[in-house]
XYZ file of C-alpha atoms in Angstrom:
671
model
C -27.561 101.576 82.219
C -30.010 99.587 84.348
C -27.758 97.446 86.545
C -30.748 95.929 88.302
C -32.039 94.565 84.983
C -28.659 93.021 84.254
C -28.570 91.423 87.707
C -32.068 90.066 87.386
C -31.617 88.614 83.893
C -28.434 86.675 84.707
C -27.957 86.544 88.499
C -25.142 83.945 88.649
C -23.216 85.555 85.832
C -23.729 88.985 87.338
C -22.234 88.140 90.716
C -19.269 86.345 89.148
C -18.548 89.419 87.012
C -19.113 91.663 90.031
C -16.302 89.816 91.799
C -13.885 91.095 89.151
C -15.228 94.618 89.513
C -15.079 94.564 93.323
C -11.535 93.189 93.442
C -10.459 95.803 90.916
C -11.934 98.651 92.919
C -10.392 97.375 96.153
C -6.927 96.741 94.705
C -6.669 100.090 92.918
C -7.915 101.908 96.014
C -5.367 100.126 98.220
C -2.545 100.967 95.822
C -3.884 104.473 95.231
C -2.939 103.949 91.593
C -3.913 101.828 88.646
C -6.603 101.599 85.993
C -10.052 100.623 87.178
C -12.259 101.311 84.182
C -11.265 98.625 81.688
C -11.618 95.631 84.076
C -14.991 96.969 85.224
C -16.150 97.381 81.630
C -14.909 94.039 80.281
C -15.795 91.890 83.295
C -18.862 90.442 81.560
C -16.894 89.381 78.480
C -14.174 87.831 80.642
C -16.724 85.963 82.737
C -18.469 84.392 79.749
C -15.150 83.528 78.112
C -13.728 81.768 81.170
C -17.011 80.230 82.258
C -18.098 78.806 78.899
C -15.110 78.583 76.551
C -11.578 78.812 77.957
C -9.703 75.543 78.483
C -7.129 76.039 81.231
C -5.853 74.135 84.250
C -4.572 76.191 87.206
C -2.857 73.069 88.563
C -0.892 72.743 85.299
C -0.472 76.328 84.066
C 2.045 75.319 81.374
C -0.085 72.561 79.838
C 0.893 72.899 76.146
C -2.630 72.617 74.719
C -4.280 75.187 76.988
C -6.090 78.151 75.504
C -4.071 81.358 75.730
C -5.518 84.584 77.134
C -3.693 87.825 76.303
C -4.653 91.136 77.870
C -3.341 93.491 75.202
C -4.786 96.464 77.089
C -2.315 95.705 79.856
C -3.137 98.767 81.927
C -6.298 96.863 82.909
C -4.129 94.282 84.641
C -6.527 93.824 87.550
C -8.853 92.031 85.134
C -6.202 89.367 84.581
C -5.094 89.208 88.218
C -8.719 88.872 89.346
C -9.312 86.033 86.895
C -6.169 84.214 87.997
C -7.063 84.614 91.663
C -10.701 83.631 91.274
C -9.984 80.551 89.149
C -7.430 79.195 91.604
C -3.924 79.960 90.331
C -1.649 79.533 93.342
C 0.646 82.389 92.326
C -2.232 84.852 92.767
C -3.673 84.396 96.229
C -5.571 87.202 97.937
C -2.351 88.585 99.439
C -1.113 89.276 95.900
C -4.329 91.138 95.087
C -4.129 93.158 98.311
C -0.628 94.256 97.345
C -1.341 95.316 93.782
C 1.521 97.400 92.329
C 3.737 96.901 95.393
C 7.408 95.925 95.617
C 8.077 92.203 95.574
C 4.578 91.134 94.494
C 3.536 89.475 91.242
C 0.696 91.902 90.645
C 2.704 94.582 88.858
C 1.095 97.636 87.316
C 1.074 95.869 83.951
C 1.166 92.084 83.464
C 4.782 90.908 83.462
C 5.648 87.564 81.895
C 7.583 85.408 84.356
C 6.216 87.110 87.464
C 3.524 84.501 87.959
C 2.076 81.439 86.283
C -0.907 82.328 84.138
C 0.571 85.479 82.620
C 1.295 84.509 79.013
C 3.050 87.682 77.892
C 4.118 91.118 79.106
C 1.688 93.775 77.971
C 1.266 97.454 78.628
C 2.871 99.133 75.603
C -0.345 99.296 73.624
C -0.636 97.162 70.523
C 2.049 94.700 71.553
C -0.350 92.103 72.933
C -2.487 91.869 69.817
C 0.677 91.631 67.711
C 2.109 88.943 70.017
C -1.132 87.020 69.631
C -0.517 86.633 65.901
C 2.712 84.820 66.755
C 0.894 82.603 69.256
C -1.662 81.698 66.595
C 1.022 81.018 63.964
C 2.875 78.708 66.358
C -0.373 76.877 67.134
C -1.097 76.371 63.422
C 2.386 74.999 62.694
C 2.329 72.636 65.645
C -1.214 71.445 64.952
C -0.148 70.560 61.410
C 3.022 68.892 62.668
C 1.705 66.963 65.683
C -1.954 66.613 64.775
C -5.084 68.108 66.286
C -5.150 65.402 68.960
C -2.035 66.981 70.495
C -2.317 70.663 69.516
C -5.714 72.309 69.057
C -6.411 75.421 71.086
C -7.371 79.088 70.744
C -5.714 82.394 71.510
C -8.066 85.002 72.989
C -7.127 88.678 73.164
C -8.641 91.727 74.812
C -7.697 94.986 73.114
C -8.913 98.548 73.480
C -9.045 101.691 71.379
C -5.434 102.443 72.285
C -4.185 99.087 71.037
C -5.996 99.595 67.752
C -4.770 103.151 67.235
C -1.155 102.057 67.528
C 0.324 101.438 64.073
C 1.573 97.984 65.017
C -2.044 96.813 65.206
C -2.503 97.204 61.453
C 0.692 95.249 60.806
C -0.650 92.500 63.047
C -4.216 92.296 61.779
C -3.097 92.478 58.144
C -0.759 89.531 58.667
C -3.339 87.529 60.626
C -6.047 88.093 58.039
C -3.809 87.093 55.157
C -2.734 83.962 57.038
C -6.350 83.040 57.962
C -5.473 82.342 61.582
C -8.796 80.821 62.532
C -7.862 80.075 66.137
C -7.279 83.760 66.956
C -10.163 85.697 68.542
C -9.874 89.361 69.544
C -12.354 91.174 71.790
C -12.432 94.909 71.093
C -13.343 96.868 74.223
C -15.361 99.472 72.365
C -16.031 101.987 75.146
C -15.277 105.210 73.201
C -13.039 106.574 75.990
C -9.312 107.366 76.135
C -7.261 109.198 78.765
C -7.795 112.554 77.063
C -11.522 112.086 76.581
C -13.850 110.711 73.924
C -12.141 108.651 71.232
C -13.590 110.992 68.610
C -11.140 113.675 69.747
C -8.340 111.759 68.045
C -9.774 108.987 65.874
C -12.844 108.263 63.750
C -11.762 104.878 62.363
C -14.493 102.320 61.796
C -12.604 99.517 63.519
C -14.914 96.636 62.555
C -14.686 97.743 58.910
C -10.901 97.892 59.169
C -10.712 94.332 60.453
C -13.175 93.149 57.821
C -11.070 94.793 55.106
C -8.080 92.864 56.435
C -9.819 89.514 56.032
C -11.273 89.013 59.513
C -14.629 87.662 60.631
C -16.265 90.570 62.464
C -19.205 90.783 64.889
C -20.577 93.686 66.935
C -22.360 92.939 70.218
C -23.492 94.339 73.551
C -20.486 93.653 75.771
C -22.681 93.391 78.859
C -25.142 90.822 77.490
C -23.940 87.300 78.403
C -26.087 85.635 75.761
C -24.735 87.822 72.961
C -21.176 87.357 74.195
C -21.514 83.585 74.304
C -23.122 83.370 70.864
C -20.429 85.586 69.355
C -17.611 83.457 70.745
C -19.284 80.306 69.458
C -19.640 81.840 65.987
C -16.049 83.064 66.033
C -14.732 79.593 66.850
C -16.661 78.150 63.916
C -15.372 80.619 61.309
C -12.272 79.816 59.209
C -10.933 83.370 59.601
C -9.481 85.185 62.599
C -12.302 86.889 64.477
C -12.828 90.311 65.964
C -15.763 90.814 68.318
C -16.507 94.487 68.890
C -17.949 94.621 72.405
C -19.892 97.801 73.138
C -19.105 98.439 76.792
C -19.280 101.107 79.469
C -15.937 101.968 81.012
C -16.075 101.878 84.840
C -19.550 100.334 84.701
C -21.710 101.303 87.673
C -19.322 103.922 89.049
C -19.882 107.657 89.197
C -17.084 107.965 86.606
C -18.775 105.598 84.140
C -18.373 106.657 80.479
C -15.895 109.434 81.325
C -12.151 109.870 80.894
C -11.832 109.792 84.688
C -13.186 106.255 84.569
C -10.088 105.126 82.689
C -7.758 105.621 85.634
C -7.640 105.100 89.378
C -11.028 105.268 91.089
C -10.115 105.664 94.748
C -12.833 107.806 96.339
C -14.209 105.686 99.199
C -17.779 106.980 98.966
C -18.000 106.449 95.208
C -16.384 103.023 95.545
C -18.986 101.894 98.057
C -21.794 103.329 95.941
C -20.576 101.285 92.975
C -20.488 98.123 95.089
C -23.980 98.857 96.375
C -25.137 99.163 92.780
C -23.680 95.716 92.121
C -25.494 94.375 95.210
C -22.056 93.356 96.424
C -21.894 92.402 100.084
C -18.735 92.246 102.159
C -15.695 94.275 103.015
C -12.617 95.011 100.961
C -11.208 91.929 99.211
C -14.011 89.726 100.568
C -15.187 87.070 98.114
C -17.908 84.747 99.361
C -17.194 81.033 99.335
C -20.121 80.535 96.952
C -18.804 82.944 94.329
C -15.228 81.695 94.700
C -16.526 78.141 94.227
C -18.401 79.157 91.081
C -15.259 80.695 89.661
C -13.057 77.732 90.529
C -15.584 75.467 88.822
C -14.782 77.205 85.520
C -11.486 75.316 85.522
C -13.250 71.926 85.556
C -13.669 71.881 81.783
C -9.966 72.586 81.312
C -8.938 69.971 83.861
C -10.986 67.361 82.023
C -9.582 68.471 78.673
C -6.070 68.296 80.104
C -6.627 64.755 81.372
C -7.998 63.658 77.995
C -5.062 65.318 76.244
C -2.616 63.474 78.489
C -4.175 60.152 77.533
C -3.808 60.982 73.838
C -0.253 62.176 74.350
C 0.706 58.923 76.047
C -0.206 57.080 72.859
C 2.730 58.722 71.068
C 5.973 56.777 70.922
C 8.556 57.478 73.594
C 10.767 59.131 70.991
C 7.987 61.476 69.853
C 7.057 62.341 73.427
C 10.680 63.177 74.178
C 10.991 65.323 71.056
C 7.761 67.172 71.865
C 8.960 67.913 75.394
C 12.405 68.986 74.147
C 10.863 71.514 71.814
C 8.361 72.738 74.402
C 11.142 73.300 76.933
C 13.325 75.162 74.443
C 16.202 72.710 74.653
C 18.584 72.526 71.702
C 19.060 69.108 70.091
C 22.158 67.176 71.093
C 23.340 67.258 67.472
C 23.666 71.037 67.460
C 27.129 71.318 69.054
C 28.679 68.706 66.759
C 27.016 70.264 63.727
C 28.441 73.695 64.559
C 31.909 72.263 65.185
C 31.884 70.528 61.811
C 30.751 73.711 60.093
C 33.490 75.739 61.776
C 36.182 73.272 60.753
C 35.060 73.359 57.149
C 34.880 77.161 57.133
C 38.353 77.550 58.672
C 39.889 75.178 56.167
C 38.103 76.712 53.165
C 39.181 80.231 54.127
C 36.690 81.879 51.802
C 35.909 85.573 51.611
C 32.176 85.790 52.204
C 29.597 88.221 53.556
C 28.466 87.258 57.041
C 24.827 87.481 55.913
C 25.703 84.630 53.513
C 27.641 82.894 56.277
C 24.486 83.051 58.360
C 22.480 81.404 55.583
C 25.094 78.661 55.316
C 24.884 78.048 59.055
C 21.088 77.919 58.911
C 21.297 75.328 56.141
C 22.883 72.892 58.602
C 20.879 74.008 61.659
C 17.308 74.078 60.353
C 17.161 70.402 59.331
C 18.152 69.258 62.829
C 16.082 71.898 64.691
C 12.601 71.365 63.344
C 11.274 73.914 65.830
C 12.955 76.899 64.167
C 10.510 79.321 62.565
C 12.216 81.840 60.321
C 11.163 84.849 58.353
C 11.968 88.249 56.943
C 10.267 91.609 56.594
C 10.197 91.438 52.786
C 13.981 91.075 52.509
C 14.415 87.319 52.204
C 16.974 87.522 49.404
C 18.956 90.194 51.237
C 18.746 88.774 54.761
C 19.481 85.208 53.574
C 17.087 83.816 56.172
C 15.341 81.084 54.177
C 16.728 77.578 53.712
C 15.401 75.010 51.221
C 14.077 72.565 53.821
C 11.709 74.973 55.598
C 8.759 75.481 53.268
C 6.717 78.689 53.335
C 4.039 78.977 56.013
C 0.631 79.924 54.659
C -3.059 78.987 54.622
C -2.273 76.104 52.267
C 0.888 74.921 54.016
C 0.645 74.940 57.794
C 3.803 72.830 58.090
C 5.852 75.597 56.497
C 8.360 77.160 58.866
C 9.287 80.264 56.891
C 7.097 83.367 57.139
C 6.914 86.189 54.636
C 6.091 88.958 57.114
C 5.814 91.685 54.509
C 6.995 95.200 55.249
C 6.114 94.883 58.913
C 9.306 95.065 60.992
C 7.521 95.905 64.241
C 4.792 93.347 63.669
C 7.375 90.724 62.779
C 9.360 91.256 65.976
C 6.217 91.137 68.118
C 5.031 87.986 66.357
C 8.442 86.425 66.969
C 7.936 87.022 70.690
C 4.556 85.323 70.483
C 5.862 82.361 68.483
C 8.605 81.725 71.015
C 6.440 82.327 74.099
C 3.832 79.902 72.790
C 6.320 77.097 73.370
C 7.621 74.479 70.992
C 9.188 76.969 68.579
C 12.241 79.186 68.248
C 11.676 82.247 66.104
C 14.187 84.205 64.095
C 13.524 87.012 61.653
C 15.457 89.393 59.494
C 15.543 92.943 58.223
C 18.188 95.594 57.614
C 19.892 96.591 60.828
C 18.864 100.221 60.388
C 15.259 99.109 60.770
C 15.788 97.941 64.309
C 14.378 101.446 64.797
C 11.038 100.152 63.533
C 11.217 96.890 65.507
C 12.588 98.478 68.654
C 9.456 98.324 70.834
C 9.095 94.562 70.451
C 12.854 93.949 70.669
C 12.918 95.745 74.013
C 10.111 93.507 75.243
C 12.059 90.425 74.107
C 14.780 91.532 76.503
C 12.374 92.492 79.287
C 10.524 89.174 79.112
C 13.629 87.046 78.564
C 12.451 85.714 75.202
C 15.378 84.168 73.266
C 14.237 85.422 69.854
C 16.966 85.844 67.239
C 17.097 89.052 65.214
C 19.044 88.642 61.973
C 20.065 92.199 61.143
C 21.992 92.439 57.891
C 23.573 95.415 56.098
C 25.117 96.339 59.416
C 27.177 99.457 58.617
C 28.263 101.955 55.989
C 29.539 98.819 54.259
C 26.132 98.433 52.620
C 27.232 101.239 50.320
C 25.094 102.981 47.759
C 21.737 102.871 49.556
C 23.075 105.746 51.618
C 22.658 107.116 55.141
C 18.944 106.327 55.425
C 19.873 102.647 55.367
C 23.295 102.786 57.025
C 23.139 102.103 60.778
C 25.685 104.055 62.795
C 24.092 104.455 66.235
C 22.248 101.131 66.271
C 24.974 98.919 67.727
C 25.281 101.260 70.703
C 21.515 101.511 71.068
C 21.164 97.733 71.130
C 24.120 97.289 73.484
C 22.512 99.784 75.850
C 19.455 97.514 76.141
C 19.663 95.239 79.205
C 19.560 91.486 78.668
C 20.413 91.602 74.967
C 23.318 89.856 73.265
C 24.578 91.820 70.274
C 26.773 89.665 68.050
C 28.840 91.229 65.270
C 30.810 88.326 63.805
C 33.952 88.829 61.745
C 33.656 85.753 59.531
C 31.830 82.461 58.973
C 33.382 80.855 62.043
C 32.235 83.560 64.430
C 28.849 83.590 62.704
C 28.395 79.883 63.416
C 29.433 80.378 67.022
C 26.976 83.265 67.401
C 24.142 81.129 66.046
C 25.001 78.332 68.467
C 24.874 80.736 71.391
C 21.647 82.329 70.181
C 19.886 78.988 69.800
C 20.995 77.707 73.207
C 20.057 80.873 75.073
C 17.209 80.413 77.545
C 16.332 83.935 78.568
C 18.237 86.395 76.382
C 17.389 87.565 72.862
C 20.189 87.804 70.330
C 20.911 90.316 67.590
C 23.165 89.148 64.759
C 24.654 92.185 63.007
C 25.777 90.879 59.612
C 27.643 92.394 56.691
C 26.510 92.919 53.129
C 30.088 93.010 51.846
C 32.422 90.022 51.663
C 34.802 89.518 54.591
C 37.896 87.289 54.747
C 38.086 84.305 57.071
C 40.118 85.508 60.048
C 39.748 82.307 62.080
C 41.937 80.102 59.902
C 42.943 77.670 62.659
C 40.105 75.428 63.812
C 39.241 75.047 67.478
C 36.321 73.140 68.954
C 35.909 75.787 71.634
C 33.274 78.432 71.009
C 35.482 81.514 71.326
C 32.560 83.884 70.757
C 31.073 82.613 74.035
C 33.849 84.567 75.786
C 32.663 87.733 74.070
C 36.157 88.887 73.213
C 39.353 86.932 72.659
C 42.891 87.254 71.307
C 42.795 86.686 67.566
C 46.449 87.543 66.883
C 49.044 88.300 69.538
C 51.948 90.686 69.483
C 55.342 89.663 68.212
C 57.907 91.190 70.560
C 56.996 93.615 73.296
C 53.264 94.245 73.410
C 52.680 97.993 73.002
C 49.313 98.202 71.258
C 45.993 96.374 71.514
C 43.586 96.791 68.618
C 39.966 95.819 69.337
C 37.425 95.379 66.568
C 34.150 93.756 65.580
C 32.680 92.416 62.381
C 33.976 93.850 59.135
C 36.554 95.969 60.951
C 38.448 92.962 62.306
C 40.179 92.655 58.941
C 41.045 96.362 59.188
C 42.604 95.753 62.596
C 44.559 92.770 61.280
C 45.960 94.866 58.429
C 46.859 97.656 60.867
C 48.626 95.114 63.077
C 50.720 93.973 60.123
C 51.779 97.553 59.432
C 52.607 98.245 63.078
C 54.589 95.022 63.436
C 56.663 95.994 60.400
C 57.574 99.147 62.302
C 58.599 97.067 65.311
C 55.516 97.877 67.354
C 54.196 94.727 69.027
C 50.448 94.636 68.407
C 47.684 92.348 69.665
C 44.327 92.104 67.896
C 41.262 91.291 69.952
C 38.064 90.284 68.204
C 35.071 91.439 70.256
C 32.013 89.775 68.684
C 29.836 90.282 71.793
C 30.617 92.961 74.378
C 27.875 91.738 76.710
C 29.365 88.260 77.005
C 32.832 89.713 77.464
C 31.707 91.887 80.356
C 30.113 88.818 81.969
C 33.507 87.086 82.196
C 35.429 87.232 85.443
C 37.931 90.019 85.874
C 40.904 87.687 85.455
C 39.687 86.584 82.026
C 39.024 90.146 80.922
C 42.462 91.257 82.105
C 44.083 88.365 80.296
C 42.542 89.492 77.013
C 42.953 93.216 77.683
C 45.897 93.619 80.063
C 46.975 96.942 81.517
C 49.828 98.782 79.879
C 49.458 98.788 76.092
C 47.572 101.593 74.402
C 44.158 100.609 73.055
C 42.485 101.458 69.790
C 38.964 100.317 68.995
C 37.722 100.267 65.429
C 34.095 99.869 64.404
C 31.997 101.395 61.622
C 29.570 102.842 64.132
C 29.543 105.541 66.808
C 31.754 105.350 69.887
C 29.164 105.387 72.702
C 29.270 101.705 73.652
C 33.072 101.438 73.632
C 34.292 103.499 76.575
C 34.301 100.714 79.166
C 36.351 98.519 76.835
C 38.731 101.346 75.967
C 39.279 102.539 79.543
C 39.751 99.018 80.853
C 39.543 97.569 84.334
C 39.883 100.370 86.881
C 41.339 102.677 84.259
C 44.013 100.162 83.244
C 44.373 101.720 79.796
C 45.859 105.169 80.250
C 45.686 105.973 76.561
C 43.058 104.963 74.056
C 41.434 106.022 70.819
C 38.421 105.146 68.710
C 38.328 104.906 64.935
C 34.773 104.892 63.627
C 31.822 107.077 62.757
C 31.001 110.476 64.231
C 27.989 111.204 62.034
C 25.790 109.670 59.380
C 27.059 107.871 56.301
C 26.698 108.687 52.620
C 25.778 107.124 49.302
C 28.797 105.611 47.567
C 30.493 102.239 47.080
C 31.514 100.649 50.382
C 35.258 100.843 49.766
C 34.971 104.561 49.037
C 33.004 105.164 52.218
C 35.529 103.395 54.449
C 38.290 105.477 52.865
C 36.419 108.780 53.103
C 35.353 108.200 56.710
C 38.848 107.137 57.728
C 38.088 103.579 58.795
C 41.225 102.084 57.291
C 44.286 100.166 58.432
C 46.415 103.250 57.847
C 44.229 105.432 60.061
C 44.140 102.784 62.784
C 47.917 102.437 62.737
C 48.295 106.206 62.865
C 45.929 106.425 65.839
C 47.974 103.801 67.683
C 51.288 105.508 66.972
C 49.902 108.828 68.152
C 49.230 107.277 71.557
C 52.713 105.824 72.001
């Protein structure tokens, strides 16, 4: 490629793009690790986008109507960090760039949401960013329809590479986006034909533009180093009523000795080759040196966004005080004041009614009182609406003809759904929840982990939570999933025993700021075990005494969800034999372990033997069973040791020994 011709044709553009390339080379060399090639290859696209199209304001990085930029190919993080530094974001001064990938700095190896203002989402696991972007675009559509284009009208721009598009989640995402006609979503495909192992053709021959077109997207193919073509393509994409994919033919590690090779994908640290690349760019100055002229040109790109922000603020001020307050409440993720009273009233009614009901149905009943007062909730299901009970009558179905709808039919796309939920919530102004069978947390796992890593308070409604789902058999019966989810840091796993605990779990999930929640809900009917109403949210303690021992306390039974009734029946049998037995409901282990030691000891005192019962594997129970500092000298677990089977639920509980009789026997054996 003739770099001199590129420089000559567009000198100002060239030097602005060269600043990204130079900073990338310097930062990766200083760290002696990183990925140089993608930022060097996509610098021209990024420069045109930020210079001519992006609306952003570094002085107000959380301005709600800013354009969003998502680097799905997160390994090329120096592209994003360079842009944030050059355009004047205070969190990314030159010291941050000098210390790329170092302890205590915001410039992590992959972009990490929350590390610095300007990073919209954590990316790195390939495909996640493009799937998140669908959620961003959905949230923008809903809020534009709700608040009007004067208040919400922006675009989401994404940079994705071959790796993002080879990941299966990408098809889930682009299929959903195309069907929903998300016109404010624009994806740049870094079409450089190179992966870590070598040429893309070694592993994939997919015609990516054709794939996007088949999924309902507007597609263009351009020279990714020609500023005029890039600009025209973005303009055309913004004018089309479909989501847009712009396939940008680029050279990885442009201008370096490793250009167009697999080596160009990774860290380019050779000092001689680095300087030769800079010489080819006509770049003058030492490491990390950016001339005042070029820095000024880059900072000027924010002027359009600053003006747009000021104009937006004037329009926003024309809203009534009440509407302004409601907009800010939703943007800040604050629950409405009515929520606590609404939950208390629901709990009182449920306790008094004392019905036997599946907790998946309990969840639907709770949502029927929550959704009308929380207009920011956006629900959905991965093609299991009638089984997950996630839709309430007031929501309306989101689609191309109803942008005010708040319920999304995600289709059979568990992973795509979870990633979109992250995007919806991160966009601001919305709280996403979505449902599938709990066994399919396996399929959603990658995005659920990122919810926890980013601190996104998404709510995962996981029904059919055990062998209690019955005849569908072991393929659909989760046994290890509770332990897997509990092993994930910063995740609240709720397994409520009845309607009251379900309501409490929803209240906690919808008031969480930085922790996602998983609601593990039953298919089978469960009795109301909380028959005495209390205003206090007992689930917030994680575990609490549901029924205390009569006489000397010798046994503590601990259970979750559908097995709480089993523990209560076992207690009755043990009490008849004169064995004082306490039952502890443990709807959320994570919250229980966050309590102070005195509270935990009060619920689970030393001395009595302990038996835990849960229709899952034991792995997550040992800390509870052993107790504080080994306080419980004897303990047992009644649950699953293998996979389930296909049979009616009551038969399965009997055959696998998860019964009151077996629990009582386990307790007696310890005494």
